CSV table of C-alpha atoms in Angstrom, one decimal:
chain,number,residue,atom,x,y,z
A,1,UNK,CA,0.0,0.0,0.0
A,2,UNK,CA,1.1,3.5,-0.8
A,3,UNK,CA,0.2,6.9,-0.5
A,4,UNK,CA,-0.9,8.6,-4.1
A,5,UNK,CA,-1.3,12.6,-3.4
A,6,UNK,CA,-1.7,13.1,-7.0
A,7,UNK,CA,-0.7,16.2,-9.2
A,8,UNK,CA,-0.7,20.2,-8.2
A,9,UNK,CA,-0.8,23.1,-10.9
A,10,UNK,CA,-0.5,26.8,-10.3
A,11,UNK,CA,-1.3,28.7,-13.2
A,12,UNK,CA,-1.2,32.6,-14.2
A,13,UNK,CA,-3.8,33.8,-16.8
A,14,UNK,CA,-3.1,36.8,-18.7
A,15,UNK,CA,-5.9,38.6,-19.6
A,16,UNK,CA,-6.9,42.9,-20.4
A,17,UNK,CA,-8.3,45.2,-18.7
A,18,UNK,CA,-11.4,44.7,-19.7
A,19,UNK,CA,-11.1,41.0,-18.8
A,20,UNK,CA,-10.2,39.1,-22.2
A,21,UNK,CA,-8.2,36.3,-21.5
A,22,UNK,CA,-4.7,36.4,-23.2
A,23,UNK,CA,-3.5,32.9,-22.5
A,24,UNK,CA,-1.3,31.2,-19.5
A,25,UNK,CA,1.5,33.2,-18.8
A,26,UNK,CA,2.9,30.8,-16.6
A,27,UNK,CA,2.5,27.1,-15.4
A,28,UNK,CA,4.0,24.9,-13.0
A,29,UNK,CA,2.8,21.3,-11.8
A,30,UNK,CA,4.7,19.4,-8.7
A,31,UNK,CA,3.6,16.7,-6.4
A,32,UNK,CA,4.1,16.2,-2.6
A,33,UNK,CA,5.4,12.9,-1.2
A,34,UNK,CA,2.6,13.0,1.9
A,35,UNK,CA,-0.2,15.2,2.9
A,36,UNK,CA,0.4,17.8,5.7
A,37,UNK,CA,-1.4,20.5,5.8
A,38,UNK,CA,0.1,24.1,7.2
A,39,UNK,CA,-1.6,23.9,10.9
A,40,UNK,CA,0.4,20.7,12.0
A,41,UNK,CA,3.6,22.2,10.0
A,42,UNK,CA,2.8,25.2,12.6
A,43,UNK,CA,3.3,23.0,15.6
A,44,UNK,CA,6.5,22.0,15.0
A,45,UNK,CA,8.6,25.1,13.2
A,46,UNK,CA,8.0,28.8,13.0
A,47,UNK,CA,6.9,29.3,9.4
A,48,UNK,CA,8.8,32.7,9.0
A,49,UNK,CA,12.1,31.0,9.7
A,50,UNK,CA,11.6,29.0,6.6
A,51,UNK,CA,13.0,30.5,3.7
A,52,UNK,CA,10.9,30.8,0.9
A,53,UNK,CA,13.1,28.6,-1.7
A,54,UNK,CA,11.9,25.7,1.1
A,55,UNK,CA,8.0,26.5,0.6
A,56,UNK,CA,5.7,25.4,-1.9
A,57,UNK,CA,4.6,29.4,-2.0
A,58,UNK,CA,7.5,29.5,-3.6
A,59,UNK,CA,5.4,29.2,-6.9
A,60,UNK,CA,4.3,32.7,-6.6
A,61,UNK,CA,7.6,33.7,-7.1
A,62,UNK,CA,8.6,31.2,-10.0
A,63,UNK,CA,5.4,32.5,-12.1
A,64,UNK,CA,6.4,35.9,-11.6
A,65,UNK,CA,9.8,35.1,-12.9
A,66,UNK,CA,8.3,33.1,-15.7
A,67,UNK,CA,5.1,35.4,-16.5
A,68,UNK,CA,7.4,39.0,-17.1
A,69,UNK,CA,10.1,36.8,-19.2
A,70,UNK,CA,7.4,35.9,-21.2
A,71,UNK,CA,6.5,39.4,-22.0
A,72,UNK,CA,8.6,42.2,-23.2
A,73,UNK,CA,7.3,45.1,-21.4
A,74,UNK,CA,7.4,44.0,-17.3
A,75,UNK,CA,6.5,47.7,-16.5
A,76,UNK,CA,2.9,47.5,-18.4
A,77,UNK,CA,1.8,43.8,-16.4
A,78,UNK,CA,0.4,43.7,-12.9
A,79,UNK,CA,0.3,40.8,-11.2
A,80,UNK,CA,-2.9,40.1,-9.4
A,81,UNK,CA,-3.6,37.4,-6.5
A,82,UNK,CA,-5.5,36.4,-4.1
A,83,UNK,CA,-4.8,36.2,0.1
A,84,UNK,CA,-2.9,32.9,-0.4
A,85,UNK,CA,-0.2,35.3,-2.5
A,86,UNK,CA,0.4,38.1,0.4
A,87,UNK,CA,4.0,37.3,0.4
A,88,UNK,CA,6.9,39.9,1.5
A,89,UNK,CA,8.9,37.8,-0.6
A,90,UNK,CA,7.0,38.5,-4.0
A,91,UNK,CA,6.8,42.2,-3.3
A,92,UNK,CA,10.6,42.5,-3.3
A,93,UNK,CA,10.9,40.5,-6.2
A,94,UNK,CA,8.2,42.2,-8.2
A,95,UNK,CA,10.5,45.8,-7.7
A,96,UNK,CA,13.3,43.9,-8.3
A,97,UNK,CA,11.8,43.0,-12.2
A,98,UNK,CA,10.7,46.2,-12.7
A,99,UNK,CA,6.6,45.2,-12.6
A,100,UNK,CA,3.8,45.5,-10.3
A,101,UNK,CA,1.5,43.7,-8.1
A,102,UNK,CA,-2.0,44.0,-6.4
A,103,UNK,CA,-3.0,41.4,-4.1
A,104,UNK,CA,-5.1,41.0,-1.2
A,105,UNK,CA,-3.8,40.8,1.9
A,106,UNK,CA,-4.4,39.2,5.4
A,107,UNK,CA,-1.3,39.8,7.2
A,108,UNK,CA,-1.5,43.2,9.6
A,109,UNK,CA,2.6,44.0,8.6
A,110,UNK,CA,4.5,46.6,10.7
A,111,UNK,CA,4.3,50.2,9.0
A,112,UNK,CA,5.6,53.2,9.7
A,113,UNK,CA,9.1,53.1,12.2
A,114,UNK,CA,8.1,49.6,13.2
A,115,UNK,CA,5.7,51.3,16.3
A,116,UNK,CA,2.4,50.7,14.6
A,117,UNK,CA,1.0,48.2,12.1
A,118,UNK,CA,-1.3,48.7,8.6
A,119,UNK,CA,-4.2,48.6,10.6
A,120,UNK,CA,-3.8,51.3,13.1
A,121,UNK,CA,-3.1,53.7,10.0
A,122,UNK,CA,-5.8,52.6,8.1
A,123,UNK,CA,-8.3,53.5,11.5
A,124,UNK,CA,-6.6,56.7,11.1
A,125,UNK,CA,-7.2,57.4,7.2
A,126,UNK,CA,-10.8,58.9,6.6
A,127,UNK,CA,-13.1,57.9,3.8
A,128,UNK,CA,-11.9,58.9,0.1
A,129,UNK,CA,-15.2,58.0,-1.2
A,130,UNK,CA,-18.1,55.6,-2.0
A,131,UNK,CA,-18.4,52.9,-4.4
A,132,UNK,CA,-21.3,50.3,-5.5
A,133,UNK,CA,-20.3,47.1,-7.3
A,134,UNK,CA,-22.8,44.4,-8.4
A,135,UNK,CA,-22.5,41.3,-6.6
A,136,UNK,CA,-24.1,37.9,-6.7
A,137,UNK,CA,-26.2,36.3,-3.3
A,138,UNK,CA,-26.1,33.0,-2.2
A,139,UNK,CA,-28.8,31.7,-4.0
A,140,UNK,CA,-27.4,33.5,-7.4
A,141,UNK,CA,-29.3,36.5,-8.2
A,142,UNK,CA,-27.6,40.1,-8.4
A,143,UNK,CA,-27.8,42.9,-6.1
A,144,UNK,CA,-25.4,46.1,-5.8
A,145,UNK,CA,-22.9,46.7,-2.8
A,146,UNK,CA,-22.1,49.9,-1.4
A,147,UNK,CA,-18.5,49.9,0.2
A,148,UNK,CA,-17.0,52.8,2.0
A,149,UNK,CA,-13.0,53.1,0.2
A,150,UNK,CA,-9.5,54.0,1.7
A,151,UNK,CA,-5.9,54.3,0.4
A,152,UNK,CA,-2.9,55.8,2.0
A,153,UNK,CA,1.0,55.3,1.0
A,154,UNK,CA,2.6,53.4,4.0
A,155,UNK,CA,6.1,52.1,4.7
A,156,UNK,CA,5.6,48.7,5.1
A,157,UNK,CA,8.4,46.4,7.0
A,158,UNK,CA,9.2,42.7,6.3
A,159,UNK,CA,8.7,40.0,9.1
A,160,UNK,CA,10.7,40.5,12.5
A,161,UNK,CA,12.6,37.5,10.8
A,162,UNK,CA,13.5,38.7,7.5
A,163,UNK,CA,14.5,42.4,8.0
A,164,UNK,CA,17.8,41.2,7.5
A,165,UNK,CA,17.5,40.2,4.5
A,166,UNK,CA,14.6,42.3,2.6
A,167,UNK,CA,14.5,45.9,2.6
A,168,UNK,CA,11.2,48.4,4.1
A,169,UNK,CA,9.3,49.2,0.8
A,170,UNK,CA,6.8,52.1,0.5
A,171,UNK,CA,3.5,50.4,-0.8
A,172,UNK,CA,-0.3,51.6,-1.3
A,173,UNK,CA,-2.7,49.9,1.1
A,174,UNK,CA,-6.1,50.2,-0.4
A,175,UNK,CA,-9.1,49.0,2.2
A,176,UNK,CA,-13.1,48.7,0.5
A,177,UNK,CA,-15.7,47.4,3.4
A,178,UNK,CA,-19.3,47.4,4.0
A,179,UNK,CA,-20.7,49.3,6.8
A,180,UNK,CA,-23.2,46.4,7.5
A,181,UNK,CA,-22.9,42.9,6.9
A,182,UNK,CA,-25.6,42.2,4.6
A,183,UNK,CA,-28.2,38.9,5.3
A,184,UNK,CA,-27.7,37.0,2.4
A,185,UNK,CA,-23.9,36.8,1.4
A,186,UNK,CA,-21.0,37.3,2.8
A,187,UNK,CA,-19.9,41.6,4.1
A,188,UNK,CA,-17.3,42.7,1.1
A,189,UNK,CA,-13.8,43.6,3.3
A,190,UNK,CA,-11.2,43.8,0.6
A,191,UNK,CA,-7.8,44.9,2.3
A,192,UNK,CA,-5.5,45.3,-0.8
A,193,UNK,CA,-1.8,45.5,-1.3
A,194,UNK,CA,0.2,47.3,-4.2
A,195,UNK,CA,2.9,49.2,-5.7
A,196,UNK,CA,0.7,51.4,-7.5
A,197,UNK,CA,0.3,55.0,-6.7
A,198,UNK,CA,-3.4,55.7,-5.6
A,199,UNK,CA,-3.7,59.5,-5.9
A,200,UNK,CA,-7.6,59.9,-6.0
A,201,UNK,CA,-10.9,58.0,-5.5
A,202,UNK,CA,-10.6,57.3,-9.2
A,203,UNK,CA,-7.5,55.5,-8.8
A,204,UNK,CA,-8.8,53.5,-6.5
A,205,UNK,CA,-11.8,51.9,-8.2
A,206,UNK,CA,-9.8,51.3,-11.0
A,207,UNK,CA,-7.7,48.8,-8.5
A,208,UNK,CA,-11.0,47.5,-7.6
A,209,UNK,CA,-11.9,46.6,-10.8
A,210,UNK,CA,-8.4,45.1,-11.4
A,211,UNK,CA,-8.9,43.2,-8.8
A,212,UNK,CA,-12.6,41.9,-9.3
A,213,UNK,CA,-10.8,40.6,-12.4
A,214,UNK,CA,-9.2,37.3,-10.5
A,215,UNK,CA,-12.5,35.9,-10.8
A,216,UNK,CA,-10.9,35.1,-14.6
A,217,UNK,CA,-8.6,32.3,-13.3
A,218,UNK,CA,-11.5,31.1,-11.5
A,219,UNK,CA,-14.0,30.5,-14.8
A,220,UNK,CA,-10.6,29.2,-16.2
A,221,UNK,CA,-9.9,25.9,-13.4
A,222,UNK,CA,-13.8,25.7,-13.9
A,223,UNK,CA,-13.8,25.1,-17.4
A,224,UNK,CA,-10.5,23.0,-17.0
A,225,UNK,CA,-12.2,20.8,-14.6
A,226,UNK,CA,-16.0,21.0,-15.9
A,227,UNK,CA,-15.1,21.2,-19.4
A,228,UNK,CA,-12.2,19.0,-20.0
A,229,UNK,CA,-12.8,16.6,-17.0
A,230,UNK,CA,-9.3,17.2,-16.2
A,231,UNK,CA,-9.4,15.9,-12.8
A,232,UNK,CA,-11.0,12.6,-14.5
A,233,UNK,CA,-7.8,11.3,-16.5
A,234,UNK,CA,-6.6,7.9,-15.0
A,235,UNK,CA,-3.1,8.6,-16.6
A,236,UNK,CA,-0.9,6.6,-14.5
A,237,UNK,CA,2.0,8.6,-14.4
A,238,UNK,CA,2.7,12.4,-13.8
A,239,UNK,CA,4.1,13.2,-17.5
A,240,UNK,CA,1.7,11.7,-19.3
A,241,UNK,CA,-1.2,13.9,-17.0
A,242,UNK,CA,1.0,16.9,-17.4
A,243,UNK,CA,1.3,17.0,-21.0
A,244,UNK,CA,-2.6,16.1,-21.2
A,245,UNK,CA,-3.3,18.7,-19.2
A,246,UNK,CA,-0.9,21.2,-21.0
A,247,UNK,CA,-3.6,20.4,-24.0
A,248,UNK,CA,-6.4,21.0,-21.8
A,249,UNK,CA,-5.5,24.1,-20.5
A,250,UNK,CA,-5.2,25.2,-24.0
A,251,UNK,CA,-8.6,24.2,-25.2
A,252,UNK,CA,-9.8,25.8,-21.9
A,253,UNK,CA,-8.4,29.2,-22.8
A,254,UNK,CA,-9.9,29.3,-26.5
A,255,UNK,CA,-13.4,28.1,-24.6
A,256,UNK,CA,-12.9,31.3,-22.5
A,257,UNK,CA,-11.3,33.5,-24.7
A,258,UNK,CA,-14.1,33.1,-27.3
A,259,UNK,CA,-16.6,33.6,-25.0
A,260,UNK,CA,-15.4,36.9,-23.9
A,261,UNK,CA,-14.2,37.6,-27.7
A,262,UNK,CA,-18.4,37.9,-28.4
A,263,UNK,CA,-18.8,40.5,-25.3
A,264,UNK,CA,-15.5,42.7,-25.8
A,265,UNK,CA,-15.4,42.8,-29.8
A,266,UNK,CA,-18.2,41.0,-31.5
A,267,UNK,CA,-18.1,42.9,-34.9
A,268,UNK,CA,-14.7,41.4,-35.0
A,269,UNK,CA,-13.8,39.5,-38.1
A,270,UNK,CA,-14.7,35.9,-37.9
A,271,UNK,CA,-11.4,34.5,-39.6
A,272,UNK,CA,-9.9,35.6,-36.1
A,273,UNK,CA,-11.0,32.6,-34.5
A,274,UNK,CA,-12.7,30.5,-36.9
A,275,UNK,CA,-11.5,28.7,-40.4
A,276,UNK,CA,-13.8,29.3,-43.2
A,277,UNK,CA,-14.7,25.7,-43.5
A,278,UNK,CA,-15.9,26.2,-39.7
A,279,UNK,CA,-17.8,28.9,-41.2
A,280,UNK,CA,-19.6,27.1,-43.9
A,281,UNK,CA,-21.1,24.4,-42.0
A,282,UNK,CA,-22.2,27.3,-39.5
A,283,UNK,CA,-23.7,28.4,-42.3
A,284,UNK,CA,-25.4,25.4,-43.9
A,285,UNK,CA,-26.5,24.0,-40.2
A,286,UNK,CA,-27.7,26.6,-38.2
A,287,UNK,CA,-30.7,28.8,-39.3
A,288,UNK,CA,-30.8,32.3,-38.1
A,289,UNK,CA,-29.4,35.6,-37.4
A,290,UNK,CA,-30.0,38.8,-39.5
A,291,UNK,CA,-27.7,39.6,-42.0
A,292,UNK,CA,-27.6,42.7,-44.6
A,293,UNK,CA,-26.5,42.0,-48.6
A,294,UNK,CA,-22.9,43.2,-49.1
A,295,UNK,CA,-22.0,43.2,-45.4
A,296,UNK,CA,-19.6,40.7,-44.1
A,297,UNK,CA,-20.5,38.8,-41.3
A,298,UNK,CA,-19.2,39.6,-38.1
A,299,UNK,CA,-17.6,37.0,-35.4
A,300,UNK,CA,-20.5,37.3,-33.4
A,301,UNK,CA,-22.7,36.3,-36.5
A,302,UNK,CA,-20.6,32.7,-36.2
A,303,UNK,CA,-20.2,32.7,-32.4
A,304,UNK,CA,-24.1,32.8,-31.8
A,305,UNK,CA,-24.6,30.1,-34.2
A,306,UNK,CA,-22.0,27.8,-31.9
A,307,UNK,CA,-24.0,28.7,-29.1
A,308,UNK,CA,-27.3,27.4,-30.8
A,309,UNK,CA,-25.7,24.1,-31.1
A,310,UNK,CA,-24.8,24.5,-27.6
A,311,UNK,CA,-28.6,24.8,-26.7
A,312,UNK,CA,-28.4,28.8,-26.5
A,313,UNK,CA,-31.7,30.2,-27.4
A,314,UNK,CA,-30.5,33.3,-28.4
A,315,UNK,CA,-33.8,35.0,-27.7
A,316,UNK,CA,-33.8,39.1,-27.2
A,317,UNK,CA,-33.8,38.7,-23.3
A,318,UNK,CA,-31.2,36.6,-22.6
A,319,UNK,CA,-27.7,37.3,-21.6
A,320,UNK,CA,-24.9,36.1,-23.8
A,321,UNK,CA,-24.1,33.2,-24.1
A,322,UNK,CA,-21.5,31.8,-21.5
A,323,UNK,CA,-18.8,29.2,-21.5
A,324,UNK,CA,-20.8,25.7,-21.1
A,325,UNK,CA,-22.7,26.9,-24.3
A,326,UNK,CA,-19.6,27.5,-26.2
A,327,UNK,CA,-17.9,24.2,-24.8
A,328,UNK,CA,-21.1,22.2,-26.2
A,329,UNK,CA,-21.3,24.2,-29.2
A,330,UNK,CA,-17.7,24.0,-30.4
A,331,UNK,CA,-17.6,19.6,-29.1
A,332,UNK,CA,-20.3,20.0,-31.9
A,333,UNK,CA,-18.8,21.8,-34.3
A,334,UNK,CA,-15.7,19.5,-33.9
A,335,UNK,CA,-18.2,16.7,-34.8
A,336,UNK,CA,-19.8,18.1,-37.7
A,337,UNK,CA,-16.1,19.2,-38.8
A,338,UNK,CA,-15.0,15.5,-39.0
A,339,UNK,CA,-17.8,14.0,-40.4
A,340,UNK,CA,-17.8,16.6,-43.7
A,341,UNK,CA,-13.9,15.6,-43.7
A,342,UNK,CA,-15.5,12.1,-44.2
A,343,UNK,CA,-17.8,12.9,-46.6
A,344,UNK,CA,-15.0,14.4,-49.1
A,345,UNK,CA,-12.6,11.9,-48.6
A,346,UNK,CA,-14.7,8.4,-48.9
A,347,UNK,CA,-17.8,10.4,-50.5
A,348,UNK,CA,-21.6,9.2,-49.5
C-alpha cells in the first residue's frame, strides 16, 4: 500500500483590462510525497524562519519570474492574486523586475518606524469616497454593494525574521468594506496590497476593478475541470497527465477566450477565431441571425450560431451566451467538422 497525493498546478492567466483572456502566462505542476497541511507544519517550526526557496509558496515567485520573461514590457503587467499570494517575498521580487502587483492581503505587517501596524493607519485614514459594485447572493441572483474606500502610501516592513534580509518598501494599502454585513452573502472587506500609486478615488476603483478581475482564473480551473474533465484522467504517471493537461489548458483558454471575444469585440472578423470551412457548416446548419446583402459577417454572427448548437436560445432577453454553451457548441462543431472531412474523402 502507498500513499498517491496526486498532481498540483499553479497557473497565471493573462488577460486585459477589460477582462479578455490572453493565455497562461505561466504554469507549473509538482507533487508532494505525503499530505500535511500548514496547521500541523505550525506546531513543529515557526513558518517565518523558513526560507521561501523551502516553501511550496515558492510558486508565486517562480510565475512571476516566468510570466514578465514571457512578456517584453514588465512595466505594463500587474500581477494580481489572491490572500494565499500576500507574500513579503513577492513584493521584493516584483520591484526587483521592474513590474507591479496588487493582491489582497491578510497579514496586519508593521508600517511606519516599526511602532504601529497597517491597521492602526488605516483607522486613522478617513473615507476617500463611495463605491457600489454588483455582486451575486447566495442563491445567485444580483444585487449592488455599497463599500465605503480607503488608500494611503505606507512604509511597510518585512517579518521580524526577515529584516535582515529584505529591505522596508513604501507600498499603497487600499481598504473597501461594507458598513453592514448584509443577510444574504458574505460583508465585502477587501484589504488590498500594491505598488501602484493611488492619488484619487478614481485611482482607486480602477484597482478594484483590477482586482474583481481574478474571478478570470477562476472561470478558467472551472472550465479545466468541468469542461475537460481534467481531474478525471486515469493517466498513471505524472508526464503523461502533465502534458494532457498542458492540452487541456489550451482548449480551456480558447473556450474562455471566445466567450469573452463575443462581449469585448463581437463585430470582429470571424477568420480571427474560426476557419472558413468552420464557417460554412455554420452556415449550412444553423438557421438564423440577421444579415444585410454586401456586409460581411461579423464573429459574433458565427459565435451565436456555436451557441445554438450549444442549446443557447438566443432570444432578445437573454444574456450572452457563457462558457458551457460555447464548450457544447464547439464539441459539436468538432463533430460536424469531421464528419464533412468524411464525406470528401470516402464520398456518401
Amino acid at each position: 500500500m502507498h500513499t498517491v497525493c496526486g498532481l498540483l498546478m499553479h497557473s497565471s492567466l493573462a488577460v486585459t483590462t477589460e477582462g479578455l483572456p490572453l493565455g497562461l502566462a505561466a504554469v507549473k505542476f509538482w507533487n508532494r510525497q505525503k499530505f500535511k497541511g500548514t496547521a500541523a507544519l505550525k506546531r513543529k517550526i515557526n513558518p517565518t524562519r523558513v526560507p521561501i526557496e523551502q516553501k511550496e509558496s515558492f510558486r508565486w515567485l517562480e510565475n512571476m519570474r516566468q510570466s514578465t520573461a514571457l512578456f517584453a514590457a514588465p512595466d505594463r503587467c500587474v500581477h494580481i492574486g489572491d490572500r494565499e499570494s500576500d507574500i513579503y517575498e513577492l513584493f521584493c521580487l516584483s520591484q526587483e523586475l521592474g513590474t507591479h502587483f496588487l493582491v489582497r492581503t491578510c497579514v496586519d505587517r508593521l508600517a511606519g518606524e516599526g511602532d504601529h501596524t497597517i491597521a492602526d493607519d488605516m483607522k486613522a485614514t478617513t473615507i476617500a469616497g463611495q463605491h457600489t459594485v454588483p455582486v451575486r447572493t447566495a442563491n445567485g441572483d444580483m444585487s449592488t454593494a455599497t463599500v465605503d474606500v480607503r488608500y494611503h502610501r505606507l512604509r511597510i516592513l518585512p517579518p521580524i525574521g526577515k529584516q535582515k534580509r529584505y529591505p522596508a518598501l513604501t507600498l499603497t494599502v487600499l481598504h473597501a468594506t461594507e458598513q453592514n454585513t448584509p443577510i444574504d452573502r458574505p460583508k465585502i472587506d477587501w484589504k488590498l496590497l500594491t505598488d501602484l500609486p493611488v492619488d484619487s478615488h478614481d485611482d482607486a476603483v480602477e484597482k478594484l476593478r483590477w482586482y474583481a478581475l481574478r474571478w478570470k482564473i477562476e472561470v478558467f480551473h472551472k472550465i479545466l475541470k468541468s469542461g475537460c474533465r481534467a481531474e478525471d484522467a486515469r493517466l498513471r504517471t505524472a508526464d503523461r497527465l502533465v502534458r494532457l493537461i498542458a492540452v487541456f489548458c489550451i482548449l480551456s483558454w480558447r473556450i474562455f477566450w471566445m466567450t469573452m471575444l463575443l462581449r469585448a469585440n463581437p463585430e470582429a472578423n470571424p477568420a480571427l477565431a474560426l476557419t472558413e470551412a468552420d464557417r460554412e457548416i455554420l452556415d449550412l446548419l444553423v438557421a438564423g441571425g440577421a444579415h444585410l446583402a454586401g456586409k460581411p459577417r461579423s464573429l459574433s454572427h458565427y459565435l451565436l450560431k456555436i451557441a445554438r448548437l450549444g442549446g443557447y436560445l438566443a432570444r432578445a432577453s437573454d444574456p450572452p451566451p457563457g462558457n458551457i454553451v460555447i464548450w457544447r457548441g464547439l464539441s459539436r462543431l468538432n463533430d460536424l467538422r469531421i464528419g464533412a472531412e468524411m464525406a470528401r474523402l470516402v464520398g456518401n
